[in-house]
C-alpha cells in the first residue's frame, strides 16, 4: 500500500474516531447540566471519556510517531495483546455476573462498564509492554 | 534458530537502524532477529536476504530445530 493511501486512511480513521466521540461528549454535558446524579455516578462517564481520550491520543500519536506501518512483530504483538486483554475482560465480566447472581456487592451498570473498560485498557497496555520486551511472541 | 544477519549486515557496513528502515520494520525487530529470538515471516526473511545480497538459508540456520 502506498504511503499517500496509508496517510489518507489514517486521517479518515482519526476523523471517524472523533465523530464517534461526539455523542459521548454530548451525553457528558447533559449529565453535568442536569446534575441529578450523585457525584460518583456522574464521575464515571467523565472518567470513561477521559480514558477514551487518552487511548485515542496514544493511538494517533503512535500512528504518526515512531511506529512503522507494517512491522510484522508489532502487528503480532498488538493482536496478541488485544486477545489477552479481551479474554481477561471476559473473565471480569463473568466475575461481575457471579457477583450479581450471588448478590455480594451492589454495583451499578456504569460502575460495571467502568471496571470492564478499565481492565480492557490497562491489561492491553501491560500485555503490549510485556510482549514487546520478549523476542518472539510465539515462544 | 541461528541467525547470521549480524555478520551479513556487518559485511554490508549497515547499521541496525539502516537495515530496519530498508526493510520497513522497527530496529527492535532487527535486534531480536539477530539474537535469534524472533522468527521472521517468509516475506521479511526474503526482504532482508535481498537487501544483504544473500539467500534465506544462508541467513538463518534451522538445523538445530530439525
Coordinates of N, CA, C and O in Angstrom, one line a residue, chain B:
Chain B
X1 N 16.9 -21.5 16.3 CA 17.3 -20.8 15.1 C 18.6 -20.0 15.3 O 18.7 -19.3 16.3
X2 N 19.6 -20.2 14.4 CA 20.8 -19.4 14.5 C 20.7 -18.4 13.4 O 20.5 -18.8 12.2
X3 N 20.9 -17.2 13.8 CA 20.8 -16.1 12.8 C 22.2 -15.6 12.4 O 23.0 -15.4 13.3
X4 N 22.4 -15.4 11.1 CA 23.6 -14.8 10.6 C 23.5 -13.4 10.1 O 24.3 -12.9 9.4
X5 N 22.3 -12.8 10.5 CA 22.0 -11.5 10.0 C 23.1 -10.5 10.4 O 23.5 -9.6 9.5
X6 N 23.6 -10.6 11.6 CA 24.6 -9.6 12.1 C 25.9 -9.6 11.2 O 26.4 -8.6 10.9
X7 N 26.3 -10.9 10.9 CA 27.6 -11.0 10.1 C 27.3 -10.3 8.7 O 28.2 -9.5 8.2
X8 N 26.2 -10.7 8.1 CA 26.0 -10.2 6.7 C 25.8 -8.7 6.8 O 26.2 -8.0 5.8
X9 N 25.1 -8.2 7.8 CA 24.9 -6.7 8.0 C 26.2 -6.0 8.1 O 26.5 -5.0 7.5
X10 N 27.1 -6.6 8.9 CA 28.4 -6.0 9.1 C 29.2 -6.0 7.8 O 30.0 -5.0 7.6
X11 N 29.1 -7.0 7.1 CA 29.8 -7.1 5.8 C 29.3 -6.0 4.8 O 30.1 -5.4 4.1
X12 N 28.1 -5.7 4.9 CA 27.5 -4.6 4.1 C 27.7 -3.2 4.7 O 27.2 -2.2 4.1
X13 N 28.3 -3.2 5.9 CA 28.5 -2.0 6.6 C 27.2 -1.2 6.8 O 27.2 0.0 6.6
X14 N 26.2 -1.9 7.3 CA 24.9 -1.3 7.6 C 24.7 -1.3 9.1 O 25.1 -2.2 9.8
X15 N 24.0 -0.3 9.6 CA 23.6 -0.3 11.0 C 22.3 -1.0 11.1 O 21.6 -1.2 10.1
X16 N 21.9 -1.3 12.3 CA 20.6 -2.0 12.5 C 19.5 -1.1 12.1 O 18.5 -1.5 11.5
X17 N 19.6 0.2 12.4 CA 18.6 1.2 12.0 C 18.4 1.3 10.5 O 17.3 1.4 10.0
X18 N 19.6 1.3 9.8 CA 19.6 1.4 8.3 C 18.9 0.2 7.7 O 18.1 0.3 6.8
X19 N 19.2 -1.0 8.2 CA 18.6 -2.2 7.7 C 17.1 -2.2 8.0 O 16.3 -2.6 7.1
X20 N 16.8 -1.8 9.2 CA 15.4 -1.8 9.6 C 14.6 -0.9 8.7 O 13.5 -1.2 8.3
X21 N 15.1 0.3 8.4 CA 14.5 1.3 7.6 C 14.3 0.7 6.2 O 13.3 0.9 5.5
X22 N 15.4 0.0 5.7 CA 15.3 -0.5 4.3 C 14.3 -1.6 4.2 O 13.7 -1.7 3.1
X23 N 14.0 -2.4 5.2 CA 13.0 -3.5 5.1 C 11.7 -3.1 5.7 O 10.8 -3.9 5.6
X24 N 11.6 -1.9 6.3 CA 10.3 -1.4 6.8 C 9.9 -2.0 8.1 O 8.7 -2.3 8.3
X25 N 10.8 -2.2 9.0 CA 10.5 -2.7 10.3 C 11.1 -1.8 11.4 O 11.9 -1.0 11.0
X26 N 10.8 -2.1 12.6 CA 11.4 -1.3 13.7 C 12.8 -1.9 14.0 O 13.0 -3.1 13.7
X27 N 13.7 -1.1 14.6 CA 15.0 -1.5 14.9 C 15.0 -2.7 15.9 O 15.8 -3.6 15.8
X28 N 14.0 -2.7 16.8 CA 13.9 -3.8 17.8 C 13.7 -5.1 17.1 O 14.2 -6.1 17.6
X29 N 13.0 -5.1 16.0 CA 12.7 -6.4 15.3 C 14.1 -6.9 14.8 O 14.3 -8.1 14.8
X30 N 14.9 -6.0 14.2 CA 16.2 -6.5 13.8 C 17.1 -7.0 14.9 O 17.8 -8.0 14.8
X31 N 17.0 -6.3 16.1 CA 17.7 -6.7 17.3 C 17.4 -8.1 17.7 O 18.2 -9.0 17.8
X32 N 16.1 -8.4 17.8 CA 15.6 -9.7 18.2 C 15.9 -10.8 17.1 O 16.2 -11.9 17.4
X33 N 15.9 -10.3 15.9 CA 16.2 -11.2 14.8 C 17.7 -11.6 14.8 O 18.0 -12.8 14.6
X34 N 18.5 -10.7 15.1 CA 20.0 -11.0 15.2 C 20.3 -11.9 16.3 O 21.2 -12.7 16.3
X35 N 19.5 -11.8 17.4 CA 19.7 -12.6 18.6 C 19.1 -14.0 18.4 O 19.3 -14.8 19.3
X36 N 18.4 -14.2 17.3 CA 17.8 -15.5 17.1 C 16.6 -15.7 17.9 O 16.1 -16.8 18.1
X37 N 16.0 -14.6 18.5 CA 14.9 -14.7 19.4 C 13.6 -14.5 18.6 O 12.5 -14.6 19.2
X38 N 13.6 -14.1 17.4 CA 12.4 -13.8 16.7 C 12.4 -14.6 15.3 O 13.4 -14.4 14.5
X39 N 11.4 -15.3 15.0 CA 11.2 -16.0 13.7 C 10.5 -15.1 12.8 O 9.3 -14.8 12.9
X40 N 11.2 -14.6 11.8 CA 10.5 -13.7 10.8 C 9.6 -14.4 9.9 O 9.7 -15.6 9.7
X41 N 8.7 -13.6 9.3 CA 7.9 -14.2 8.2 C 8.7 -14.5 7.0 O 9.8 -13.9 6.9
X42 N 8.2 -15.3 6.1 CA 9.0 -15.6 4.9 C 9.2 -14.3 4.1 O 10.3 -14.1 3.5
X43 N 8.2 -13.4 4.1 CA 8.3 -12.1 3.4 C 9.4 -11.3 3.9 O 10.3 -10.8 3.1
X44 N 9.5 -11.2 5.2 CA 10.6 -10.4 5.9 C 11.9 -11.0 5.6 O 12.9 -10.3 5.3
X45 N 12.0 -12.3 5.8 CA 13.3 -13.0 5.6 C 13.8 -12.8 4.2 O 15.0 -12.5 4.0
X46 N 12.9 -12.9 3.2 CA 13.2 -12.6 1.8 C 13.7 -11.2 1.6 O 14.7 -11.0 0.9
X47 N 13.0 -10.3 2.2 CA 13.4 -8.9 2.1 C 14.8 -8.6 2.6 O 15.6 -7.9 2.0
X48 N 15.0 -9.1 3.8 CA 16.4 -9.0 4.4 C 17.4 -9.6 3.6 O 18.5 -9.0 3.3
X49 N 17.2 -10.8 3.1 CA 18.1 -11.5 2.3 C 18.5 -10.7 1.0 O 19.6 -10.6 0.6
X50 N 17.4 -10.1 0.4 CA 17.6 -9.3 -0.8 C 18.5 -8.1 -0.5 O 19.4 -7.8 -1.2
X51 N 18.2 -7.5 0.6 CA 19.0 -6.3 1.0 C 20.4 -6.6 1.4 O 21.3 -5.8 1.3
X52 N 20.7 -7.8 1.9 CA 22.0 -8.2 2.3 C 22.7 -9.0 1.2 O 23.8 -9.6 1.4
X53 N 22.1 -9.1 0.0 CA 22.6 -9.8 -1.1 C 23.0 -11.2 -0.8 O 24.1 -11.7 -1.1
X54 N 22.1 -11.9 -0.2 CA 22.3 -13.3 0.1 C 21.0 -14.1 0.0 O 20.0 -13.6 -0.6
X55 N 21.0 -15.4 0.5 CA 19.8 -16.2 0.4 C 19.3 -16.5 1.8 O 20.1 -16.4 2.8
X56 N 18.1 -16.8 1.9 CA 17.4 -17.0 3.2 C 18.2 -18.1 4.0 O 18.4 -18.0 5.2
X57 N 18.5 -19.2 3.3 CA 19.1 -20.4 4.0 C 20.5 -20.0 4.5 O 21.1 -20.8 5.3
X58 N 21.1 -19.0 4.0 CA 22.4 -18.6 4.4 C 22.3 -17.6 5.6 O 23.2 -17.5 6.5
X59 N 21.2 -17.0 5.7 CA 20.9 -16.0 6.8 C 20.5 -16.7 8.0 O 20.9 -16.3 9.1
X60 N 19.6 -17.7 7.9 CA 19.1 -18.4 9.0 C 19.4 -19.9 9.0 O 19.2 -20.5 8.0
X61 N 19.8 -20.4 10.1 CA 20.1 -21.8 10.2 C 19.1 -22.5 11.2 O 19.1 -22.2 12.4
X62 N 18.3 -23.4 10.6 CA 17.3 -24.0 11.4 C 17.7 -25.5 11.7 O 16.8 -26.3 12.2
X63 N 19.0 -25.8 11.5 CA 19.4 -27.2 11.6 C 19.2 -27.7 13.1 O 18.9 -28.9 13.3
X64 N 19.3 -26.9 14.1 CA 19.1 -27.3 15.5 C 17.6 -27.6 15.8 O 17.4 -28.2 16.9
X65 N 16.7 -27.2 14.9 CA 15.3 -27.4 15.2 C 14.7 -28.6 14.5 O 13.6 -29.0 14.6
X66 N 15.5 -29.2 13.6 CA 15.1 -30.3 12.8 C 15.2 -31.7 13.5 O 16.2 -31.9 14.2

